[in-house]
XYZ file of C-alpha atoms in Angstrom:
299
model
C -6.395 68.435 -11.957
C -9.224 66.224 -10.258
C -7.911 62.483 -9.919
C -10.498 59.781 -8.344
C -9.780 56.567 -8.074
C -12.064 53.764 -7.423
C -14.407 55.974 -5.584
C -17.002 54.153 -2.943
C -19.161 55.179 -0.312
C -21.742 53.463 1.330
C -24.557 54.259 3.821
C -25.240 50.702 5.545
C -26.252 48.538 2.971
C -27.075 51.417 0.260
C -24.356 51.937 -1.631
C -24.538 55.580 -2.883
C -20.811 55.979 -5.189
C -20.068 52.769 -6.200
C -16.554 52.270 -7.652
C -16.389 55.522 -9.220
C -12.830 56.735 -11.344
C -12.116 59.755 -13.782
C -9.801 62.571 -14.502
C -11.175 66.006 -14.498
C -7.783 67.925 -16.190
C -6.826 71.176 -16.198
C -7.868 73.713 -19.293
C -11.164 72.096 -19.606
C -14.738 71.836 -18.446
C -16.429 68.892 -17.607
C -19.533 68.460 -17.327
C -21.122 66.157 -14.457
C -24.647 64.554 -15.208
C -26.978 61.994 -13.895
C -30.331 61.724 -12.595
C -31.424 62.741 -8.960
C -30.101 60.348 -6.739
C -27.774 59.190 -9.253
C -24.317 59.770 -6.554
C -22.831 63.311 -7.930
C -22.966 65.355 -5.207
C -21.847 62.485 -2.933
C -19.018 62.036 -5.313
C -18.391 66.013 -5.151
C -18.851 66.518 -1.498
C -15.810 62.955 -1.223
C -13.649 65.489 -3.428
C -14.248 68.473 -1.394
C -13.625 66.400 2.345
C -16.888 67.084 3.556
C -17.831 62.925 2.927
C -15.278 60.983 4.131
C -15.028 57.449 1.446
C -16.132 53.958 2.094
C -13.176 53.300 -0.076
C -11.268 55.012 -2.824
C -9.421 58.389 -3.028
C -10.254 61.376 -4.335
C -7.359 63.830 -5.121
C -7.051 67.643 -6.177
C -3.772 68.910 -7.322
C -2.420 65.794 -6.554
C -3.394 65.800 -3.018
C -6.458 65.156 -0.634
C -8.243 68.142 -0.399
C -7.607 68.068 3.003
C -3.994 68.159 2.733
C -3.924 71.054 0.678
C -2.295 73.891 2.600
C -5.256 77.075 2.790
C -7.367 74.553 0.738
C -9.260 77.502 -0.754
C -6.190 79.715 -2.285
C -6.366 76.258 -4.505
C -9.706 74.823 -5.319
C -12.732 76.811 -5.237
C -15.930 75.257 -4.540
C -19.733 76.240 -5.017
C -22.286 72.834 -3.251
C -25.268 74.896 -2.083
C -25.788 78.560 -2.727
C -28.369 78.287 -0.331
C -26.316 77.275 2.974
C -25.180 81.176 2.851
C -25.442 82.632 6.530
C -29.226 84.764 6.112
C -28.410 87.478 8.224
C -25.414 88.785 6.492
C -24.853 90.883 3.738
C -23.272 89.933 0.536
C -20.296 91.928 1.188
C -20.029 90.973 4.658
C -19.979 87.223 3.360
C -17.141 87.936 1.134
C -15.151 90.362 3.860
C -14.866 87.492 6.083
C -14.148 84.815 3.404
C -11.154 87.036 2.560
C -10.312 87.270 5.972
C -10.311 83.236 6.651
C -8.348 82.579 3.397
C -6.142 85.453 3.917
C -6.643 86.728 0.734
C -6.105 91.020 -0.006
C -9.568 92.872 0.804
C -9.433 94.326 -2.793
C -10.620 90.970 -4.091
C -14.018 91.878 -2.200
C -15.005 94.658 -4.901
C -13.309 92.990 -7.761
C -14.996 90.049 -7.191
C -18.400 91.783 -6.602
C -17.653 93.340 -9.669
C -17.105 90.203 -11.699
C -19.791 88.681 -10.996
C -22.209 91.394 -11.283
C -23.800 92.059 -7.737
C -24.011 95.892 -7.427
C -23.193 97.890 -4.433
C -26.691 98.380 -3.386
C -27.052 94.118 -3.907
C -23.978 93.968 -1.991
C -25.092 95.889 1.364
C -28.387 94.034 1.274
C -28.806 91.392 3.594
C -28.504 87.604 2.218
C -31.959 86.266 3.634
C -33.260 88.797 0.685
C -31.319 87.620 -2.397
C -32.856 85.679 -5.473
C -31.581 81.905 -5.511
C -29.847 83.646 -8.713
C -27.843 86.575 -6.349
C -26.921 83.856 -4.602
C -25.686 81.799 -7.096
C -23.639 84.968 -7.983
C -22.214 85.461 -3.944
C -21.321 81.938 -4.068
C -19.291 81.736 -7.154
C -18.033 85.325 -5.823
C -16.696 83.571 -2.555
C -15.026 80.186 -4.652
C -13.421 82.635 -7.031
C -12.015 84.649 -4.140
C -9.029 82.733 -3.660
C -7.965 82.892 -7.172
C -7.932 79.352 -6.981
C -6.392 76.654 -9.805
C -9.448 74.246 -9.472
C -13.801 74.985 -9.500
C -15.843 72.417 -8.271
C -19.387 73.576 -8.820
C -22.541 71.847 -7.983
C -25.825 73.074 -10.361
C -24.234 76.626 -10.696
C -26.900 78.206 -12.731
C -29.923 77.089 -11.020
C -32.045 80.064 -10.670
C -29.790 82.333 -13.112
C -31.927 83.659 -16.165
C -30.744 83.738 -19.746
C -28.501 86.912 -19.087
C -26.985 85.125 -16.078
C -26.710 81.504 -17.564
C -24.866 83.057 -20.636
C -22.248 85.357 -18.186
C -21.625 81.669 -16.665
C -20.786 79.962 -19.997
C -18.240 82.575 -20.512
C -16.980 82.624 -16.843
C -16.596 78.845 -16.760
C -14.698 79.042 -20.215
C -12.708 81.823 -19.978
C -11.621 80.428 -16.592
C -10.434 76.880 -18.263
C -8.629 78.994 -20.529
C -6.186 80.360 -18.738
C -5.352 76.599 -17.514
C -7.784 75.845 -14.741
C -9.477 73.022 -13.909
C -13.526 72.877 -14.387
C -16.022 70.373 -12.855
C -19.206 71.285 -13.155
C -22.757 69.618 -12.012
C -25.940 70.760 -13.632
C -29.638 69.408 -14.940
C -29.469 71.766 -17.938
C -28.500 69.817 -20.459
C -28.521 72.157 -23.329
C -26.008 74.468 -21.343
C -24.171 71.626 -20.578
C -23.730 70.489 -23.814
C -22.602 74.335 -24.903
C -20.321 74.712 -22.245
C -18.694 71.717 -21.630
C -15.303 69.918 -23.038
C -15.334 67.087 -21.738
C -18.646 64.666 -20.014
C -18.850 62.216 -17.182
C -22.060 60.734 -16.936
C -22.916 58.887 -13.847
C -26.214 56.606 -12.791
C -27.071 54.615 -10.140
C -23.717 55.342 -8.594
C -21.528 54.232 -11.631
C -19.942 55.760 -14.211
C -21.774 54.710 -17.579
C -19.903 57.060 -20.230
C -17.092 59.485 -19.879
C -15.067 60.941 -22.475
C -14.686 64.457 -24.936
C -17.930 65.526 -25.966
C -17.243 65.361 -29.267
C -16.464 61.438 -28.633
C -19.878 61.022 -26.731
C -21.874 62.568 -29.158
C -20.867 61.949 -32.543
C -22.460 59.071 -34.660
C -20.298 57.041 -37.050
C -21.251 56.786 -40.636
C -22.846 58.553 -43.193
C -27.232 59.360 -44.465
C -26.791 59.618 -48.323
C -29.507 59.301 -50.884
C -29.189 57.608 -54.727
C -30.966 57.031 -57.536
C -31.503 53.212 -56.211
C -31.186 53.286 -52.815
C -32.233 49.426 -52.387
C -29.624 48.796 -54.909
C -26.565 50.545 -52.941
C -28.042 49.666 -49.822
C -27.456 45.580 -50.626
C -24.096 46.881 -52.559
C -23.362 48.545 -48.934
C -24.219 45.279 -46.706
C -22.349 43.290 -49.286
C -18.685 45.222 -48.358
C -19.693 44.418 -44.690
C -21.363 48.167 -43.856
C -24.368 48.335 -41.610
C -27.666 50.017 -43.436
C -30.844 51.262 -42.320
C -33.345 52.515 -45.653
C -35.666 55.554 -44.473
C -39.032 54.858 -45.591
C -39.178 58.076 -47.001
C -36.356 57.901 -49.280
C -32.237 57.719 -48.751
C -30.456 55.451 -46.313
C -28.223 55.894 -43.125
C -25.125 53.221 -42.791
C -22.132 52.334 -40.753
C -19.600 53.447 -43.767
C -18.065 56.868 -44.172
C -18.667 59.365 -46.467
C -15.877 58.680 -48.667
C -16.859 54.663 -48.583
C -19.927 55.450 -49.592
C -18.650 56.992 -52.535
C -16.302 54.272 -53.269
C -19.182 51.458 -53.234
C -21.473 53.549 -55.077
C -19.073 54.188 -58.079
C -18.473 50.562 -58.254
C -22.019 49.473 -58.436
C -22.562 52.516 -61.174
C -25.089 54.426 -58.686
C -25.312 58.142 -58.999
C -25.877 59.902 -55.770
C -28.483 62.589 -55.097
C -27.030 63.629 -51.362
C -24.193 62.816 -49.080
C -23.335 63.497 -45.333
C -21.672 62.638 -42.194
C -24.241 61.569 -39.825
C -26.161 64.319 -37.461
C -24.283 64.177 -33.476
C -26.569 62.892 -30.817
C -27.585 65.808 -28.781
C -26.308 65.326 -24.981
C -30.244 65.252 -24.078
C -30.399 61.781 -26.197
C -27.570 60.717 -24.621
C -28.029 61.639 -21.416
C -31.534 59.331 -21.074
C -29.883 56.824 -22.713
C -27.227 56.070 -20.664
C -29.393 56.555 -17.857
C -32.737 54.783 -18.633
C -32.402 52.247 -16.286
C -31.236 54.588 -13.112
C -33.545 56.960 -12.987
C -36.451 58.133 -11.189
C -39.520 58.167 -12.617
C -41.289 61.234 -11.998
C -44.854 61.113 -10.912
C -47.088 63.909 -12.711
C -48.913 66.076 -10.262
């Protein structure tokens, strides 16, 4: 489990995490958003020690990661795939990650293995690796540990379909077996697919967190009648909210089965009934985070 608590930091008079609390718990994922600039990888570098807080705590299995005995045996972590020393080679990298973390050299193959780099990848020095093989080393060297906690910060930037989609299941099949997710990305879609639960953060607050499926969904019900001005007054009469669709049937406040109530009583036969669609996370993503933002400037 991830526990902040009123999570600050400041850089003179910018204030970059501002207040900042959530839960990240154990058997999930959760997805991180917000725009660039918006304060997550402050926020995830506070978690991981490497920031120290204006104010606030920041606490992994109940303790500062700092405090954690062999902190890597317990939380693995994955900020920049990119700060990899150039001049080794993948296995070398993970050979002496063992080594510092005293953990057995067999987890150097298996973890090779897992996450797909071949021998030949493996002997080849890092300064020649795809951003993607070394999005695979790094998750490689926070997995190495067999740690209880992932902290990972845009994971499956330069990973193509094959590799995004061996994520997904890594991240999930991870949370599974009780372990604790957090997970930073600009993909939404994937996000949305992969994640339990979503903290979205902009302009250094928290604006939503919460299940996905609480996020997302939309209250109410789109139906279509015979008279659809008829049940839509008949709908704002029993105190339901109502929007008519210019080209026919009507979207409202009430459920489906309230709906059917108010219709029978003002004798109007319905042509088509259904829950409301979700918001996808892309919808609710800009949003949330409208105001936060940077605009970007086209070339």
């Amino acid at each position: 489990m991830i526990t902040v608590e009123r999570l600050t930091k400041r850089y003179g008079g910018f204030t970059a995490v501002d207040d900042v609390s959530f839960t990240v718990r154990p058997g999930r994922v959760t997805g991180f958003l917000g725009p660039n600039g918006a304060g997550k990888s402050t926020a995830m570098r506070m978690m991981c020690g490497l920031t120290v807080p204006t104010a606030g705590t920041a606490t992994v299995l109940g303790k500062p990661y700092a405090a954690l005995p062999n902190p890597a045996r317990h939380v693995g972590v994955l900020l920049d795939a990119s700060a990899q020393h150039a001049g080794r080679t993948g296995r070398e990298t993970l050979t002496l990650a063992a080594i510092m973390v005293g953990a057995d050299r067999k987890r150097v193959d298996e973890m090779l293995d897992l996450v797909g780099l071949t021998p030949k990848e493996a002997g080849r020095r890092v300064r020649n690796y795809s951003l993607g093989m070394r999005q695979r080393l790094g998750i490689a060297t926070a997995l190495l540990g067999d740690p209880q906690v992932l902290i990972l910060d845009e994971p499956v930037n330069g990973l193509d379909p094959a590799g995004i989609r061996w994520m997904r299941s890594l991240l999930a099949g991870f949370a599974e077996q009780g372990g604790t997710v957090l997970l930073s990305s600009h993909l939404l879609l994937e996000m949305q697919e992969v994640s339990d639960d979503l903290i979205v953060i902009g302009g250094g607050k928290i604006v939503a967190q919460g299940s996905k499926e609480e996020l997302l969904s939309v209250p109410g019900s789109v139906v279509a009648s015979l008279d659809d001005v008829a049940l839509a007054t008949a709908l704002e009469r029993g105190g339901f909210e109502v929007t008519l669709h210019a080209g026919g049937g009507l979207a409202t406040s009430a459920q489906p089965e309230q709906v059917g109530v108010v219709a029978r009583d003002a004798a109007i036969a319905l042509t088509n009934l259904t829950l409301a669609q979700n918001h996808g996370l892309e919808e609710l993503f800009f949003n949330l985070t409208a105001e936060t933002a940077r605009e970007e400037v086209a070339a």
